[in-house]
Tab-separated table of C-alpha atoms in Angstrom:
chain	number	residue	atom	x	y	z
A	85	MET	CA	142.769	110.579	104.522
A	86	LYS	CA	139.476	112.360	104.251
A	87	TYR	CA	138.128	112.018	100.826
A	88	ILE	CA	137.120	109.015	98.692
A	89	ASP	CA	139.734	109.717	95.851
A	90	GLU	CA	142.547	109.393	98.335
A	91	PHE	CA	141.571	105.770	98.849
A	92	ARG	CA	141.758	105.239	95.109
A	93	ASP	CA	145.159	106.880	94.532
A	94	GLY	CA	147.120	104.872	91.841
A	95	ASP	CA	150.551	105.884	93.123
A	96	ALA	CA	149.756	104.763	96.642
A	97	ALA	CA	148.185	101.508	95.337
A	98	GLY	CA	151.400	100.826	93.438
A	99	ARG	CA	153.572	101.454	96.595
A	100	LEU	CA	151.333	99.069	98.528
A	101	ALA	CA	151.541	96.418	95.815
A	102	ALA	CA	155.306	96.839	95.742
A	103	ALA	CA	155.434	96.357	99.483
A	104	ILE	CA	153.394	93.115	99.218
A	105	ARG	CA	155.643	91.786	96.505
A	106	ALA	CA	158.653	92.505	98.636
A	107	GLU	CA	157.209	90.937	101.834
A	108	ALA	CA	155.532	87.846	100.343
A	109	ASP	CA	157.718	84.770	100.745
A	110	PRO	CA	158.295	83.349	97.162
A	111	ALA	CA	158.565	79.936	98.783
A	112	ARG	CA	155.071	79.749	99.880
A	113	THR	CA	151.541	80.575	98.569
A	114	TYR	CA	149.029	82.782	100.394
A	115	HIS	CA	145.335	81.822	100.034
A	116	ILE	CA	143.058	84.722	101.152
A	117	MET	CA	139.347	84.614	101.083
A	118	GLU	CA	137.522	87.921	100.785
A	119	PHE	CA	134.207	87.038	102.481
A	120	CYS	CA	132.239	89.906	101.318
A	121	GLY	CA	130.885	90.563	97.774
A	122	GLY	CA	131.735	94.138	98.000
A	123	HIS	CA	135.375	93.250	98.209
A	124	THR	CA	135.055	90.870	95.301
A	125	HIS	CA	133.777	93.721	93.093
A	126	ALA	CA	136.486	96.131	94.334
A	127	ILE	CA	139.131	93.497	93.505
A	128	SER	CA	137.646	93.101	90.016
A	129	ARG	CA	136.777	96.664	89.349
A	130	TYR	CA	140.227	97.983	90.094
A	131	GLY	CA	142.220	95.088	88.889
A	132	LEU	CA	143.839	94.379	92.283
A	133	GLU	CA	144.769	90.834	91.537
A	134	ASP	CA	147.036	92.088	88.705
A	135	LEU	CA	148.902	94.046	91.218
A	136	LEU	CA	149.573	91.225	93.614
A	137	PRO	CA	152.239	88.590	93.138
A	138	ALA	CA	151.228	85.340	91.631
A	139	ASN	CA	151.593	83.478	95.068
A	140	VAL	CA	149.076	85.783	96.690
A	141	ARG	CA	145.724	84.216	95.599
A	142	MET	CA	142.237	85.790	96.270
A	143	ILE	CA	139.396	83.352	96.882
A	144	HIS	CA	135.730	84.464	96.592
A	145	GLY	CA	133.565	83.793	99.677
A	146	PRO	CA	129.667	83.558	100.228
A	147	GLY	CA	129.368	87.179	101.288
A	148	CYS	CA	126.622	87.956	98.837
A	149	PRO	CA	123.193	87.955	100.707
A	150	VAL	CA	121.243	87.600	97.551
A	151	CYS	CA	123.424	84.714	96.255
A	152	VAL	CA	123.258	82.546	99.390
A	153	LEU	CA	119.576	82.516	99.395
A	154	PRO	CA	118.436	78.911	98.303
A	155	VAL	CA	116.031	78.195	95.566
A	156	GLY	CA	113.494	76.866	97.996
A	157	ARG	CA	113.138	80.315	99.620
A	158	ILE	CA	112.769	82.047	96.306
A	159	ASP	CA	110.042	79.703	95.445
A	160	ALA	CA	108.417	80.382	98.906
A	161	ALA	CA	108.454	84.143	98.034
A	162	ILE	CA	106.911	83.457	94.625
A	163	TRP	CA	104.204	81.260	96.522
A	164	LEU	CA	103.465	84.344	98.751
A	165	ALA	CA	103.208	86.653	95.889
A	166	ARG	CA	100.509	84.471	94.252
A	167	GLN	CA	98.376	84.444	97.394
A	168	PRO	CA	95.056	86.457	96.973
A	169	GLY	CA	95.325	90.115	98.096
A	170	VAL	CA	99.003	90.140	98.657
A	171	ILE	CA	101.417	92.758	97.676
A	172	LEU	CA	104.946	91.428	97.890
A	173	CYS	CA	107.775	93.898	98.007
A	174	THR	CA	111.607	93.465	98.218
A	175	TYR	CA	114.837	94.972	97.186
A	176	GLY	CA	115.630	95.148	93.370
A	177	ASP	CA	118.228	92.367	93.101
A	178	MET	CA	115.811	89.787	94.392
A	179	LEU	CA	113.351	90.351	91.585
A	180	ARG	CA	115.585	88.625	89.027
A	181	VAL	CA	116.972	85.714	91.009
A	182	PRO	CA	115.807	82.498	89.460
A	183	GLY	CA	113.854	79.990	91.519
A	184	SER	CA	112.858	76.574	90.234
A	185	LYS	CA	111.487	76.103	86.774
A	186	ARG	CA	113.308	79.331	85.666
A	187	LEU	CA	110.625	81.436	87.395
A	188	SER	CA	111.662	84.667	89.114
A	189	LEU	CA	109.679	87.317	90.944
A	190	LEU	CA	109.943	89.579	87.897
A	191	LYS	CA	108.421	86.815	85.661
A	192	VAL	CA	105.612	86.277	88.148
A	193	LYS	CA	105.019	90.041	88.180
A	194	ALA	CA	104.569	89.927	84.416
A	195	GLU	CA	101.922	87.158	85.014
A	196	GLY	CA	99.878	89.699	87.032
A	197	CYS	CA	101.099	89.331	90.656
A	198	ASP	CA	101.502	92.526	92.529
A	199	ILE	CA	105.372	92.652	93.159
A	200	ARG	CA	107.037	95.977	93.943
A	201	MET	CA	110.581	96.962	94.361
A	202	VAL	CA	111.407	99.074	97.519
A	203	TYR	CA	114.362	101.046	98.559
A	204	SER	CA	113.917	100.769	102.225
A	205	THR	CA	111.941	98.760	104.755
A	206	LEU	CA	109.949	101.919	105.570
A	207	ASP	CA	108.738	102.047	102.061
A	208	ALA	CA	107.142	98.758	102.716
A	209	VAL	CA	105.575	99.960	105.898
A	210	LYS	CA	104.100	102.980	104.023
A	211	LEU	CA	102.718	100.729	101.374
A	212	ALA	CA	100.827	98.798	103.971
A	213	ALA	CA	99.543	101.936	105.563
A	214	ASP	CA	98.303	103.206	102.119
A	215	ASN	CA	96.710	99.782	101.220
A	216	PRO	CA	94.784	98.786	104.381
A	217	ASP	CA	92.688	96.300	102.361
A	218	ARG	CA	95.731	94.342	101.040
A	219	SER	CA	98.336	92.232	102.894
A	220	VAL	CA	101.718	93.607	102.281
A	221	VAL	CA	104.688	91.235	102.582
A	222	PHE	CA	108.293	92.414	102.811
A	223	PHE	CA	110.698	89.788	101.546
A	224	ALA	CA	113.507	90.452	103.989
A	225	ILE	CA	116.994	89.214	103.096
A	226	GLY	CA	120.532	90.076	104.058
A	227	PHE	CA	123.366	89.696	106.686
A	228	GLU	CA	123.653	91.664	109.887
A	229	THR	CA	123.798	94.991	107.992
A	230	THR	CA	120.187	94.848	106.735
A	231	THR	CA	118.669	93.180	109.781
A	232	PRO	CA	118.318	96.274	111.990
A	233	PRO	CA	116.162	98.107	109.230
A	234	THR	CA	113.851	95.198	109.214
A	235	ALA	CA	113.586	95.435	112.961
A	236	VAL	CA	112.783	99.053	112.761
A	237	ALA	CA	109.998	98.374	110.168
A	238	ILE	CA	108.362	95.773	112.459
A	239	LYS	CA	108.634	98.269	115.379
A	240	GLN	CA	107.087	101.008	113.161
A	241	ALA	CA	104.258	98.787	111.846
A	242	ALA	CA	103.401	97.839	115.507
A	243	ALA	CA	103.380	101.571	116.663
A	244	LEU	CA	101.047	102.294	113.625
A	245	GLY	CA	98.743	99.384	114.532
A	246	LEU	CA	99.081	97.888	111.060
A	247	SER	CA	97.645	94.360	110.966
A	248	ASN	CA	98.205	93.957	107.177
A	249	PHE	CA	102.137	94.215	107.315
A	250	PHE	CA	104.224	91.032	107.315
A	251	VAL	CA	107.970	90.109	106.985
A	252	PHE	CA	109.138	86.937	105.227
A	253	CYS	CA	112.414	86.811	107.136
A	254	ASN	CA	115.517	85.441	105.490
A	255	HIS	CA	118.191	87.192	107.489
A	256	VAL	CA	121.390	85.225	107.920
A	257	LEU	CA	124.509	85.543	110.120
A	258	THR	CA	128.200	85.864	108.877
A	259	PRO	CA	129.933	84.049	111.636
A	260	SER	CA	127.992	80.883	111.140
A	261	ALA	CA	128.935	80.803	107.466
A	262	ILE	CA	132.635	81.272	108.210
A	263	THR	CA	132.502	78.305	110.549
A	264	GLN	CA	130.743	76.142	107.938
A	265	ILE	CA	133.479	76.916	105.383
A	266	LEU	CA	136.233	76.226	107.721
A	267	ASP	CA	134.513	72.988	108.893
A	268	SER	CA	133.768	71.842	105.305
A	269	PRO	CA	135.369	68.714	103.935
A	270	GLU	CA	137.050	70.808	101.049
A	271	VAL	CA	138.940	72.736	103.791
A	272	ARG	CA	139.379	70.235	106.598
A	273	GLU	CA	139.724	66.940	104.857
A	274	LEU	CA	140.286	67.083	101.105
A	275	GLY	CA	142.410	70.181	100.965
A	276	THR	CA	140.732	71.130	97.701
A	277	VAL	CA	140.253	74.698	99.162
A	278	GLN	CA	143.173	76.107	100.957
A	279	LEU	CA	142.395	78.974	103.296
A	280	ASP	CA	145.217	80.871	105.094
A	281	ALA	CA	143.367	84.086	106.051
A	282	PHE	CA	140.130	86.184	105.771
A	283	ILE	CA	139.413	89.686	104.717
A	284	GLY	CA	136.541	90.417	107.084
A	285	PRO	CA	133.436	92.199	105.790
A	286	ALA	CA	133.136	95.903	106.289
A	287	HIS	CA	129.386	96.742	106.508
A	288	VAL	CA	128.595	93.755	108.603
A	289	SER	CA	131.333	94.603	111.072
A	290	THR	CA	129.983	98.152	111.632
A	291	ILE	CA	127.067	96.358	113.253
A	292	ILE	CA	128.561	93.334	115.039
A	293	GLY	CA	132.103	94.729	115.600
A	294	SER	CA	135.416	92.864	115.255
A	295	ALA	CA	135.081	90.796	118.473
A	296	PRO	CA	133.079	87.914	116.760
A	297	TYR	CA	135.968	87.057	114.511
A	298	GLU	CA	138.417	86.539	117.373
A	299	TYR	CA	136.991	82.985	117.749
A	300	PHE	CA	138.026	82.060	114.107
A	301	ALA	CA	141.590	83.479	114.725
A	302	GLU	CA	142.002	81.556	117.884
A	303	GLU	CA	140.097	78.308	117.279
A	304	TYR	CA	140.942	77.844	113.550
A	305	GLN	CA	144.365	79.565	113.479
A	306	ARG	CA	143.347	81.850	110.753
A	307	PRO	CA	144.114	85.663	110.840
A	308	VAL	CA	141.302	88.152	109.957
A	309	VAL	CA	141.688	91.659	108.843
A	310	ILE	CA	138.473	93.789	108.514
A	311	ALA	CA	138.783	96.017	105.570
A	312	GLY	CA	136.880	98.775	103.801
A	313	PHE	CA	135.774	98.614	100.232
A	314	GLU	CA	138.233	100.905	98.484
A	315	PRO	CA	141.226	99.599	96.613
A	316	LEU	CA	143.719	100.925	99.220
A	317	ASP	CA	141.737	99.328	101.913
A	318	VAL	CA	141.913	95.831	100.221
A	319	LEU	CA	145.536	96.099	99.443
A	320	GLN	CA	146.451	97.251	102.976
A	321	ALA	CA	144.409	94.334	104.370
A	322	VAL	CA	146.208	91.929	102.102
A	323	ARG	CA	149.626	93.298	103.240
A	324	MET	CA	148.519	93.068	106.960
A	325	LEU	CA	147.410	89.425	106.352
A	326	VAL	CA	150.703	88.489	104.558
A	327	ALA	CA	152.591	89.889	107.629
A	328	GLN	CA	150.545	87.867	110.038
A	329	ILE	CA	151.120	84.726	107.965
A	330	ASN	CA	154.820	85.310	107.831
A	331	GLN	CA	155.093	85.851	111.423
A	332	GLY	CA	152.798	82.906	112.447
A	333	ARG	CA	150.263	85.246	114.126
A	334	PHE	CA	146.520	84.519	114.240
A	335	GLU	CA	144.750	87.759	115.187
A	336	VAL	CA	141.920	89.948	114.297
A	337	GLU	CA	143.093	93.408	112.956
A	338	ASN	CA	140.942	96.243	111.977
A	339	GLU	CA	142.042	98.163	108.945
A	340	PHE	CA	138.449	99.758	108.611
A	341	ALA	CA	139.065	101.650	111.891
A	342	ARG	CA	137.229	104.730	110.566
A	343	ALA	CA	133.851	102.787	110.737
A	344	VAL	CA	134.320	99.611	112.698
A	345	THR	CA	134.983	99.236	116.455
A	346	ARG	CA	135.466	96.069	118.485
A	347	ASP	CA	131.977	96.128	119.927
A	348	GLY	CA	130.099	97.395	116.812
A	349	ASN	CA	126.789	99.212	117.089
A	350	PRO	CA	125.106	98.362	120.546
A	351	LYS	CA	121.831	100.058	119.685
A	352	ALA	CA	121.426	98.082	116.456
A	353	LYS	CA	122.369	94.808	118.187
A	354	ALA	CA	119.924	95.515	120.928
A	355	LEU	CA	117.137	96.119	118.503
A	356	VAL	CA	117.901	93.009	116.537
A	357	ALA	CA	117.935	91.011	119.832
A	358	GLU	CA	114.486	92.430	120.706
A	359	MET	CA	112.833	91.440	117.468
A	360	PHE	CA	114.594	88.275	116.322
A	361	GLU	CA	115.825	84.930	117.578
A	362	LEU	CA	118.046	82.093	116.103
A	363	ARG	CA	116.668	79.357	113.998
A	364	LYS	CA	118.224	75.943	114.725
A	365	SER	CA	119.328	75.691	111.119
A	366	PHE	CA	118.865	77.539	107.877
A	367	GLU	CA	119.693	76.452	104.328
A	368	TRP	CA	122.321	78.375	102.413
A	369	ARG	CA	122.954	78.019	98.582
A	370	GLY	CA	126.175	76.129	98.249
A	371	LEU	CA	126.659	75.567	102.020
A	372	GLY	CA	123.553	73.390	102.718
A	373	LEU	CA	121.902	73.426	106.182
A	374	VAL	CA	124.019	75.805	108.482
A	375	PRO	CA	123.341	75.459	112.207
A	376	TYR	CA	122.210	78.640	114.037
A	377	SER	CA	122.771	80.713	110.896
A	378	GLY	CA	119.440	82.361	110.382
A	379	LEU	CA	116.953	84.533	112.215
A	380	ARG	CA	113.247	84.434	112.714
A	381	ILE	CA	110.766	86.820	114.296
A	382	LYS	CA	110.219	86.360	118.015
A	383	GLU	CA	106.832	85.193	119.386
A	384	ALA	CA	106.097	88.600	120.801
A	385	PHE	CA	105.968	89.884	117.214
A	386	ALA	CA	104.355	86.808	115.556
A	387	ALA	CA	101.592	88.890	114.152
A	388	PHE	CA	104.105	90.251	111.556
A	389	ASP	CA	105.580	86.911	110.667
A	390	ALA	CA	104.498	85.796	107.123
A	391	GLU	CA	105.625	82.269	107.870
A	392	ARG	CA	103.091	82.100	110.864
A	393	HIS	CA	100.282	83.818	109.030
A	394	TRP	CA	100.443	81.609	105.947
A	395	ASP	CA	101.389	78.014	105.561
A	396	VAL	CA	104.538	78.881	103.528
A	397	PRO	CA	106.195	75.953	101.777
A	398	ALA	CA	109.522	75.027	103.241
A	399	ASP	CA	110.868	72.843	100.450
A	400	SER	CA	114.495	72.318	99.744
A	401	VAL	CA	115.060	72.550	95.946
A	402	ALA	CA	118.167	71.524	94.152
A	403	ASP	CA	120.130	74.125	92.121
A	404	ASN	CA	120.387	73.926	88.334
A	405	LYS	CA	122.840	71.112	87.755
A	406	ALA	CA	124.739	73.073	85.244
A	407	CYS	CA	125.111	76.153	87.386
A	408	GLU	CA	128.276	76.348	89.516
A	409	CYS	CA	127.037	79.122	91.820
A	410	GLY	CA	127.140	76.899	94.951
A	411	ALA	CA	130.701	75.858	94.300
A	412	ILE	CA	131.751	79.534	93.668
A	413	LEU	CA	130.223	80.491	96.967
A	414	ARG	CA	132.269	77.913	98.777
A	415	GLY	CA	135.410	79.113	97.109
A	416	VAL	CA	135.795	75.840	95.315
A	417	LYS	CA	135.536	77.330	91.769
A	418	LYS	CA	135.798	80.654	90.132
A	419	PRO	CA	133.074	82.178	87.866
A	420	THR	CA	135.132	81.375	84.714
A	421	ASP	CA	135.195	77.597	85.802
A	422	CYS	CA	131.369	77.464	85.069
A	423	LYS	CA	130.585	76.297	81.519
A	424	LEU	CA	127.456	78.597	81.585
A	425	PHE	CA	129.339	81.810	82.417
A	426	GLY	CA	129.236	84.226	79.730
A	427	THR	CA	127.381	82.018	77.289
A	428	VAL	CA	124.031	80.685	78.429
A	429	CYS	CA	124.385	82.739	81.762
A	430	THR	CA	124.584	86.485	81.378
A	431	PRO	CA	123.184	89.386	83.349
A	432	GLU	CA	120.254	89.498	80.896
A	433	ASN	CA	119.650	85.838	81.288
A	434	PRO	CA	120.970	84.774	84.690
A	435	MET	CA	120.986	81.059	85.363
A	436	GLY	CA	122.109	81.522	89.049
A	437	SER	CA	122.020	84.228	91.666
A	438	CYS	CA	125.738	84.909	91.448
A	439	MET	CA	125.168	86.618	88.137
A	440	VAL	CA	122.207	88.745	89.306
A	441	SER	CA	123.323	90.310	92.441
A	442	ALA	CA	125.267	93.546	92.642
A	443	GLU	CA	127.665	91.665	94.964
A	444	GLY	CA	127.833	88.362	93.091
A	445	ALA	CA	131.149	87.101	92.000
A	446	CYS	CA	129.880	86.175	88.488
A	447	ALA	CA	128.395	89.701	88.057
A	448	ALA	CA	131.822	91.130	89.061
A	449	HIS	CA	133.640	88.992	86.530
A	450	TRP	CA	131.172	89.923	83.930
A	451	THR	CA	131.207	93.680	84.520
A	452	TYR	CA	134.913	94.066	85.033
A	453	GLY	CA	136.409	90.846	83.656
A	454	ARG	CA	138.658	90.564	80.556
A	455	PHE	CA	137.100	87.255	79.416
A	456	ARG	CA	135.661	89.014	76.311
A	457	ASP	CA	139.041	90.313	75.259
A	458	MET	CA	140.454	86.745	75.925
A	459	LYS	CA	137.779	85.284	73.613
A	460	ALA	CA	138.367	87.984	70.887
A	461	SER	CA	142.179	87.186	70.941
A	462	ASP	CA	141.568	83.529	70.651
A	463	ALA	CA	139.173	83.988	67.755
A	464	SER	CA	141.769	86.074	66.007
């Protein structure tokens, strides 16, 4: 297949779904976690769960980079934005994520702080070059996919001799999060979250390749299929996982072979290794402190590190008690299990990050879900 509409063909989707229904053992239940928020949105947008048999259950994972950033790091970004002479810039989704006291970067911007949305890291570098009398801080977030562009920005700032460009680094690593989930009490001890297999992330895997997931398949006896974001990609991945579970295999398979290789992108990985090093631990929303799951800027590039330049607060701040975002990111609950969902918490008034991000599970359920129709039928 060459064109995008071929990966959205309804007849082909129907045939794949029929094959899954025929191959799924009615005597067992298949619990499959789609790690990536892009897959969550594809599943909701195209109604893929309606095509699957009832015993094939999809579980949402923590693969939304905006969602997993804890409240304390949002508060730290707000603190940086309030420093004299600072221009803080970041991607659009981050502006609306609530920190503590219901503050967000967008609300702080309304108070007069200079906060700007950028479309790329090089926009932030240009902003620093155009404002030599101001300190420009790029609020960097994301998994392995967005880390190389941040490294490029630091390298470009160094080449231009910019002494007013800084990065507030919040890049995190996918494999560490998968380990944390598989080692969690809900999975290992309590059994409240059953996980039989993973749909591996697409964009992340273009960078790191498929090799890092081989550890989970072998050590935790969980098959992994890396899949693209189109509906036929996801359905094919589910069929491949059902086959592995039926056969008792625990392997890494690559459905997204048109973009992902076993070794990934060596140039991007080398660039990241040049600029960044592992933190001993990093806090994730919903997962707590995850060992060796975050990156920080290496000493050689310390001049560009906002956390070294300013005494940035490193507080751990509790989530809103009524918000179930953390439980949703762990796969313990679904968005509709949250009492705030669709009532107090909406995209216009988000109480948690899962309703803000374009990859958030709550945003997917709100945008593509049928809960409005369900409420309307209940009312009638």
